[in-house]
PDB file of C-alpha atoms and ligand atoms in Angstrom:
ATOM      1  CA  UNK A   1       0.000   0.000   0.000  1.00 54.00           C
ATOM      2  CA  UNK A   2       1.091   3.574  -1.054  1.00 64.00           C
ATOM      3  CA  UNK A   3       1.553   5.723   2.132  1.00 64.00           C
ATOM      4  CA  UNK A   4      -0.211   8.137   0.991  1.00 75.00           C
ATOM      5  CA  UNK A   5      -2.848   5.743   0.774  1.00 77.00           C
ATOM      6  CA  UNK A   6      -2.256   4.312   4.228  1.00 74.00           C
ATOM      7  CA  UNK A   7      -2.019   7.576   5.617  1.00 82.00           C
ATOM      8  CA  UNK A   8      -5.781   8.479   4.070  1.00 84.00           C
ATOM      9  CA  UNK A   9      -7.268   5.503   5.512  1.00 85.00           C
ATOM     10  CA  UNK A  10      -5.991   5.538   8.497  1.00 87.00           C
ATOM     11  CA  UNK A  11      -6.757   9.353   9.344  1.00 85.00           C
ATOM     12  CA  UNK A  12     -10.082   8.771   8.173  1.00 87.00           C
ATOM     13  CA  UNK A  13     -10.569   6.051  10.241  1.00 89.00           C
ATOM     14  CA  UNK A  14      -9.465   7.477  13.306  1.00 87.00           C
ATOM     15  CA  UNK A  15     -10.999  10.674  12.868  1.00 84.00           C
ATOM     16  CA  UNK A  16     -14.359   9.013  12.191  1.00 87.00           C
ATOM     17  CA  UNK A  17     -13.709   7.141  15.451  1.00 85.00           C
ATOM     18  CA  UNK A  18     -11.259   8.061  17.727  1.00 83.00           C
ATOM     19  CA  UNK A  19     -10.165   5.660  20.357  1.00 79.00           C
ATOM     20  CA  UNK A  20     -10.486   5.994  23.785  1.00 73.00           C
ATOM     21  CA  UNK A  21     -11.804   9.759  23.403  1.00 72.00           C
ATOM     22  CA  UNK A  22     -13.343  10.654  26.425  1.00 68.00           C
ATOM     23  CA  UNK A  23     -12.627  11.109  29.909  1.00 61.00           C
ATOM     24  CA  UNK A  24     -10.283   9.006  32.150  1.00 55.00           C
ATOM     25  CA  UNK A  25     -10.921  10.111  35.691  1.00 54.00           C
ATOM     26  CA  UNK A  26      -8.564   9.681  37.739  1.00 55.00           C
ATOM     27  CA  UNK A  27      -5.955   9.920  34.909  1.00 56.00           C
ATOM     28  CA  UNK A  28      -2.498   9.328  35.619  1.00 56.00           C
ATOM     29  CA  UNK A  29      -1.523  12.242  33.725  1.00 59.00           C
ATOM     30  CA  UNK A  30      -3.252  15.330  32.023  1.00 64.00           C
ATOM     31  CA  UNK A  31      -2.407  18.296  29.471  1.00 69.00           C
ATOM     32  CA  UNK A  32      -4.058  20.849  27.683  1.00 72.00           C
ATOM     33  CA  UNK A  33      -2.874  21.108  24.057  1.00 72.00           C
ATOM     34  CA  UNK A  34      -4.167  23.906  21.507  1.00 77.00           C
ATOM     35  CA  UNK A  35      -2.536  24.735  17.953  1.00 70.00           C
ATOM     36  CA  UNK A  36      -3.881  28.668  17.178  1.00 72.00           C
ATOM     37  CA  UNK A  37      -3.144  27.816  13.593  1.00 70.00           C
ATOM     38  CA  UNK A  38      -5.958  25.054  12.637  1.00 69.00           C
ATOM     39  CA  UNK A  39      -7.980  25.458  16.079  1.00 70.00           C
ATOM     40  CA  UNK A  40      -7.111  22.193  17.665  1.00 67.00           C
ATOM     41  CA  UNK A  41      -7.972  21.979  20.945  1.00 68.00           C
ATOM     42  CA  UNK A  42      -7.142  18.730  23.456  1.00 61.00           C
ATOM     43  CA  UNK A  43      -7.211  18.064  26.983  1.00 62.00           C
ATOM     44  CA  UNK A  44      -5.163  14.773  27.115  1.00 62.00           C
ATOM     45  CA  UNK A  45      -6.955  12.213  29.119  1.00 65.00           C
ATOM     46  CA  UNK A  46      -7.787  12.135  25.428  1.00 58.00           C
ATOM     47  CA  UNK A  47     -10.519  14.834  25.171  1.00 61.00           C
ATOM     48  CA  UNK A  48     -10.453  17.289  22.705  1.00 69.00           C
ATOM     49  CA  UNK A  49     -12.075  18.959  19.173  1.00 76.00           C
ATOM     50  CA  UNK A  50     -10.133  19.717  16.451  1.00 83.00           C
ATOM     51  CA  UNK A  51      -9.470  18.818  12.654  1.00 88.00           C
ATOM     52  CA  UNK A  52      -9.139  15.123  11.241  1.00 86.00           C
ATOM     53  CA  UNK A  53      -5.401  15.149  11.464  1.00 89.00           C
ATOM     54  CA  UNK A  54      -5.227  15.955  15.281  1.00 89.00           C
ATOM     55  CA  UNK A  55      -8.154  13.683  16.184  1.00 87.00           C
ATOM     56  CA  UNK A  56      -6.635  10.566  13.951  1.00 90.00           C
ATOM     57  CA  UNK A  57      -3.211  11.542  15.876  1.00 92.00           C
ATOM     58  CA  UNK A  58      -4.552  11.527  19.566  1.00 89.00           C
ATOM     59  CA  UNK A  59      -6.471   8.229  18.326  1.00 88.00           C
ATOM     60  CA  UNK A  60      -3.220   6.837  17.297  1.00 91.00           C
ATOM     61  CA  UNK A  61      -1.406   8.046  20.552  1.00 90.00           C
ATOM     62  CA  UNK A  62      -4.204   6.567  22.948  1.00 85.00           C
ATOM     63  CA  UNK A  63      -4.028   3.326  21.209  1.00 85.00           C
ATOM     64  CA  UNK A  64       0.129   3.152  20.946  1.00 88.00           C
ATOM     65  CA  UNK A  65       0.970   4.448  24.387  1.00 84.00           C
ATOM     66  CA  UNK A  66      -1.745   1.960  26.871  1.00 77.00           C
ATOM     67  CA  UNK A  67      -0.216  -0.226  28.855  1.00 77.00           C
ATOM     68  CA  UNK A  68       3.237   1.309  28.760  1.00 80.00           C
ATOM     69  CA  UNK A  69       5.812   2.584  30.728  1.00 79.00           C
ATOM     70  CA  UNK A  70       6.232   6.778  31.221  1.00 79.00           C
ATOM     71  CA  UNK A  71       9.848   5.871  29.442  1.00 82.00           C
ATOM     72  CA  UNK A  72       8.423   3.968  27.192  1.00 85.00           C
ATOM     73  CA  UNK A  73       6.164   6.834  26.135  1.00 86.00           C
ATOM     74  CA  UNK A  74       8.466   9.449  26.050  1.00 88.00           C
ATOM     75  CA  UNK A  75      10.715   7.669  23.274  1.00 91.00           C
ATOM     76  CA  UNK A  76       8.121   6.832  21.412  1.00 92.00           C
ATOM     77  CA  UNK A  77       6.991  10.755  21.605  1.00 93.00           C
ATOM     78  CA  UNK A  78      10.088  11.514  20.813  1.00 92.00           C
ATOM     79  CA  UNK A  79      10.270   9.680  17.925  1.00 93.00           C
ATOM     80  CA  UNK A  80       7.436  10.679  16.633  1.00 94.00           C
ATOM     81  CA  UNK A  81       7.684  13.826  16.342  1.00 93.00           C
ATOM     82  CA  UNK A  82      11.104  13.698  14.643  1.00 91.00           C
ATOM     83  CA  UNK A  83       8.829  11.467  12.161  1.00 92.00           C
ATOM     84  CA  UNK A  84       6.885  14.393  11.859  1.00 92.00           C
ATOM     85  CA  UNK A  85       9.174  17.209  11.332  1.00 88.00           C
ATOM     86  CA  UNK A  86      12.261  15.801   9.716  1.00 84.00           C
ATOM     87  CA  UNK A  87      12.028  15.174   6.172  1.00 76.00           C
ATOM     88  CA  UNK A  88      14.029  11.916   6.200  1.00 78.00           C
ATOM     89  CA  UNK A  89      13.341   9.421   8.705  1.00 79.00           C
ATOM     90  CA  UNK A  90      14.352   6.567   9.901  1.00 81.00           C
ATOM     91  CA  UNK A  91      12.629   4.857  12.987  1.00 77.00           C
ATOM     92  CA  UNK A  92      14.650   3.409  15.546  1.00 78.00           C
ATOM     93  CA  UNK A  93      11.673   0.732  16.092  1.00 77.00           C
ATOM     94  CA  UNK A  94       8.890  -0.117  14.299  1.00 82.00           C
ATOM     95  CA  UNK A  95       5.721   2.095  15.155  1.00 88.00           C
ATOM     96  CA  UNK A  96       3.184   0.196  13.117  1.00 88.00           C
ATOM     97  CA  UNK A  97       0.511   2.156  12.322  1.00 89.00           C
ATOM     98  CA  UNK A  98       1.980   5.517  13.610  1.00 92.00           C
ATOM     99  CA  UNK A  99       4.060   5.471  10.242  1.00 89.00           C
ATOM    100  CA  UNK A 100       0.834   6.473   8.735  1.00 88.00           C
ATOM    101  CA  UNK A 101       1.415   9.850  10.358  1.00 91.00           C
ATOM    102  CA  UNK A 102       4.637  10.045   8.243  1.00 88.00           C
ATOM    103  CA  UNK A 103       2.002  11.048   5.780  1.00 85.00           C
ATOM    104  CA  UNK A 104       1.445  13.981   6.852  1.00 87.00           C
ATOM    105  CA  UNK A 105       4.864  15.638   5.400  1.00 80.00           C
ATOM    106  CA  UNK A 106       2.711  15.942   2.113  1.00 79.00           C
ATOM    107  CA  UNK A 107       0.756  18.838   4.081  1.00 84.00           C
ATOM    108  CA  UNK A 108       3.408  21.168   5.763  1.00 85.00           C
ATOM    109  CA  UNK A 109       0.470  23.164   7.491  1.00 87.00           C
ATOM    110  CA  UNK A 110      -0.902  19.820   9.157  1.00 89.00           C
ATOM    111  CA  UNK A 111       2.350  18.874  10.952  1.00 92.00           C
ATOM    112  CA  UNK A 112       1.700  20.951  13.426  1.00 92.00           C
ATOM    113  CA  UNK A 113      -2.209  19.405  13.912  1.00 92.00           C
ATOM    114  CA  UNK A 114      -0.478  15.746  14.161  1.00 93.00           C
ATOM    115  CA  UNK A 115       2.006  17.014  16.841  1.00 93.00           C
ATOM    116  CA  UNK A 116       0.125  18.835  18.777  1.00 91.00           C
ATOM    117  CA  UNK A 117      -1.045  15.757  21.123  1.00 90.00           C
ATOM    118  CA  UNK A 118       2.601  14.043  21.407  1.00 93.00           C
ATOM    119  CA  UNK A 119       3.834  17.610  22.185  1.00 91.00           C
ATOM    120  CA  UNK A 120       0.860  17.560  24.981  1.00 86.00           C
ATOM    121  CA  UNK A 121       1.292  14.360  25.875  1.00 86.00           C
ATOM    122  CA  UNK A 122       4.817  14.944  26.606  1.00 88.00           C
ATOM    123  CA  UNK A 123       4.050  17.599  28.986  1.00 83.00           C
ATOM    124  CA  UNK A 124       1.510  16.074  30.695  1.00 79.00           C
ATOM    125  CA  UNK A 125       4.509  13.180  31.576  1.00 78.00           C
ATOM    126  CA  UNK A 126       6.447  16.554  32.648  1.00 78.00           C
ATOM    127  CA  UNK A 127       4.203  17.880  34.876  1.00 71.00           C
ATOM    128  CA  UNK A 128       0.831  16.948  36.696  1.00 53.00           C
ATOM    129  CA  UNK A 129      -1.278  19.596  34.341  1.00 53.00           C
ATOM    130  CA  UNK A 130       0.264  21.462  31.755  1.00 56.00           C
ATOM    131  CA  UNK A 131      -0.869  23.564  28.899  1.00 65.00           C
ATOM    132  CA  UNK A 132       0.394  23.816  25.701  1.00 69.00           C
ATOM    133  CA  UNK A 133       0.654  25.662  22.512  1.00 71.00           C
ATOM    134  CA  UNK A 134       2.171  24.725  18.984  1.00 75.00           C
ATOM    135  CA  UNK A 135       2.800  28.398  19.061  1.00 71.00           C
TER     136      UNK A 135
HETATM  137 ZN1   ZN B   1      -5.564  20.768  12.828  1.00 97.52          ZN
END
């Protein structure tokens, strides 16, 4: 499958419907995330609004990151957003269905939409609540 292809089906998919959206109370961690330029909005306990490219991220994210370790998640934040913002890539593991993310290098605008909820969920791992921008 063409990744561009990949990448279509699986942001649709997700956006349509997102996994584990909703509210985890108590959660072990929480964030606010909003990107000014496209309007996304999140609250990670995975909660949020925004376009199909943010929501299909945070899907992604909730999926990939249960059941792991705060390490765990970190490197696997890390790496994707380098995945996101570098123009060549190479993952240092396999991350499945998050290379369908890689996708998004085809929309420079949208990078910023599929990073917002790593960037968030980074900083909820840094602090007990946390708010952040893309800006
Ligand atoms: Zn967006």
């Amino acid at each position: 499958m063409e990744l561009s292809d990949l990448y279509r089906q699986v942001i649709l998919d997700h956006n349509k419907s997102p996994r584990n959206f909703g509210r985890l109370v108590p959660a072990d961690a929480e964030a606010d995330g909003y990107n000014p330029l496209c309007g996304d909005r999140l609250e990670l306990r995975f909660d949020g609004s925004g376009c199909a490219i943010s929501v299909a991220s945070a899907s992604l994210m909730s999926e990939a990151v249960a059941g792991h370790t705060r390490a765990e998640i970190e490197s696997l934040s890390q790496q994707v957003i380098q995945m996101l913002t570098q123009t060549s890539f190479t993952p240092k593991r396999d991350l499945g269905k998050l290379m369908a993310l890689a996708g998004v290098h085809e929309f420079p605008a949208r990078v910023k939409c599929a990073s917002l909820c790593w960037h968030t969920l980074l900083a909820a791992l840094a602090q007990a609540h946390a708010t952040v921008s893309t800006e």
